[in-house]
Short mmCIF file of C-alpha atoms in Angstrom, two decimals:
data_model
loop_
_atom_site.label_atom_id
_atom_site.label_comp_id
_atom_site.label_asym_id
_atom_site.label_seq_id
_atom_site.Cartn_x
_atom_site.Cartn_y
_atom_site.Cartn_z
CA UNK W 1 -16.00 1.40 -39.38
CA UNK W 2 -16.05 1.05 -43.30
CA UNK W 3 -15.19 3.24 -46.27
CA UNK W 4 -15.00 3.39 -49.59
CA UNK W 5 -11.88 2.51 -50.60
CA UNK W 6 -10.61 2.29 -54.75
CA UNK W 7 -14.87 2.12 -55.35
CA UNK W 8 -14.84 -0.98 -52.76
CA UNK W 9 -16.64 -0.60 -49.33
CA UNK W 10 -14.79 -2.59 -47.06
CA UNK W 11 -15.08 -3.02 -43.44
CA UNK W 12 -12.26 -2.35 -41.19
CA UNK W 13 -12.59 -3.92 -37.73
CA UNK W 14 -12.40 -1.96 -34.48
CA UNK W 15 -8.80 -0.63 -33.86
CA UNK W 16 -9.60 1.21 -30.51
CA UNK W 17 -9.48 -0.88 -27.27
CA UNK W 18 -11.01 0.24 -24.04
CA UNK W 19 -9.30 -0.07 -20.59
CA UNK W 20 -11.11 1.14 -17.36
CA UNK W 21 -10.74 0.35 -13.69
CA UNK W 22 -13.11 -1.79 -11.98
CA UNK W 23 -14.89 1.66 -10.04
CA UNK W 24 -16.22 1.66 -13.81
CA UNK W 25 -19.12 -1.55 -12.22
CA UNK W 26 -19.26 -2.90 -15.67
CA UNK W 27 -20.99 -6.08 -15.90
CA UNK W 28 -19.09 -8.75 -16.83
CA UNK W 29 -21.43 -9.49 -19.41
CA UNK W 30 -20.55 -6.11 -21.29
CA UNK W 31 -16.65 -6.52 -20.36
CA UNK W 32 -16.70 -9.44 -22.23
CA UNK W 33 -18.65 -8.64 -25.03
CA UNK W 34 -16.71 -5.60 -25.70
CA UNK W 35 -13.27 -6.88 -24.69
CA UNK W 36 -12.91 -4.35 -22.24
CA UNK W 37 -9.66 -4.28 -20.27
CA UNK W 38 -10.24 -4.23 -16.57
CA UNK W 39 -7.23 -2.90 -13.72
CA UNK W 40 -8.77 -3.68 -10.29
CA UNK W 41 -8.90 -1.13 -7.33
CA UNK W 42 -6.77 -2.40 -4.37
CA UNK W 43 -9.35 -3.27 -1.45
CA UNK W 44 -7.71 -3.14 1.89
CA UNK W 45 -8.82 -4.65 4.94
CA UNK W 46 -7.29 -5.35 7.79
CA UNK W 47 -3.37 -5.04 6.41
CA UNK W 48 -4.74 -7.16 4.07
CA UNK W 49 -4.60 -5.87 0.29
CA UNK W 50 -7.28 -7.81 -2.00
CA UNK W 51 -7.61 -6.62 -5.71
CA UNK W 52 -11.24 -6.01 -7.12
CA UNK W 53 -12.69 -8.88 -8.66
CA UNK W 54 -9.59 -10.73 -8.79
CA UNK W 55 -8.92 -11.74 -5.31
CA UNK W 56 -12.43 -10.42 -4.12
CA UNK W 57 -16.07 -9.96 -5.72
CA UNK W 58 -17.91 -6.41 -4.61
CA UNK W 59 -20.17 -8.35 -2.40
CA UNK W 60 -17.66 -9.90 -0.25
CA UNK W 61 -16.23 -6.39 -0.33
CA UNK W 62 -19.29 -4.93 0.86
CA UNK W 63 -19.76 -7.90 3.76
CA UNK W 64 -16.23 -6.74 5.34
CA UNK W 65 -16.97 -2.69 4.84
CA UNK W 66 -20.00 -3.60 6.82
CA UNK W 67 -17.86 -6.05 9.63
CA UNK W 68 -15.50 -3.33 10.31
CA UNK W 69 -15.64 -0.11 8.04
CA UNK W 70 -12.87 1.55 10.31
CA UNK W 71 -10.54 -0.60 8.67
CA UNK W 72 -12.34 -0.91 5.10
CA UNK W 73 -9.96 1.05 2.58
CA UNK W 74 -9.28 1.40 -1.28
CA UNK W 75 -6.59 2.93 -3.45
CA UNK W 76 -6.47 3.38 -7.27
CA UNK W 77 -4.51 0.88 -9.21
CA UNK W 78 -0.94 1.68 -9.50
CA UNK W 79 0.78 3.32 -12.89
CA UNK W 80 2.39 0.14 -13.10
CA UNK W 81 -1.25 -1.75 -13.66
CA UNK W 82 -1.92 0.46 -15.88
CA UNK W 83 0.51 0.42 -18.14
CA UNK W 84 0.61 -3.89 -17.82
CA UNK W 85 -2.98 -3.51 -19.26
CA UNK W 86 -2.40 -0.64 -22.02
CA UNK W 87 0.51 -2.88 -23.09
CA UNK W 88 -1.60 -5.86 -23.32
CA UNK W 89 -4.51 -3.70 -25.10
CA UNK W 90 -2.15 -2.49 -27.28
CA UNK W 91 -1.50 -6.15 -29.10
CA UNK W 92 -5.04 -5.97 -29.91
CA UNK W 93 -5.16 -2.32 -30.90
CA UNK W 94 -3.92 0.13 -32.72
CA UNK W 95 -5.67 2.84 -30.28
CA UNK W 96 -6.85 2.70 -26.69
CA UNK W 97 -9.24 4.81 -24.85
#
């Protein structure tokens, strides 16, 4: 962004951060270059609970959906995530989408 501000363009840097949830499959090329803020999905498997790209990649994922998919499961990150990462975007911020 920039405007023209007392007959001075400035440039004011981004003040919107951008939090998703890894079902978004953003590269982590982009992620990175954009700062994105990721929450993982919770992968279960087994009574075991693995979080997306944290504890697990989508391949290894994908290898155990195919071992057993009667016991392949997700859920959505919890509020609590959520708010952990809006809290954290919000340092960097002054707006998150």
């Amino acid at each position: 962004l920039s405007g023209n501000f007392g007959g001075k363009w400035i440039f004011m840097p981004n003040k919107v951060a951008i939090v998703t949830d890894s079902l978004a499959c953003l590269t982590r090329e982009l992620v990175e270059e954009y700062e994105i803020g990721i929450v993982p999905l919770n992968i279960h498997f087994e009574g075991k609970v693995y979080k997306d790209w944290v504890d697990i990649t989508p391949s290894q994922s994908y290898e155990l959906f195919l071992k057993n998919p009667d016991s392949w499961g997700s859920s959505a990150p919890s509020p609590e995530d959520f708010l952990k990462a809006y809290r954290e975007a919000s340092k960097q911020a002054k707006n998150i989408l």
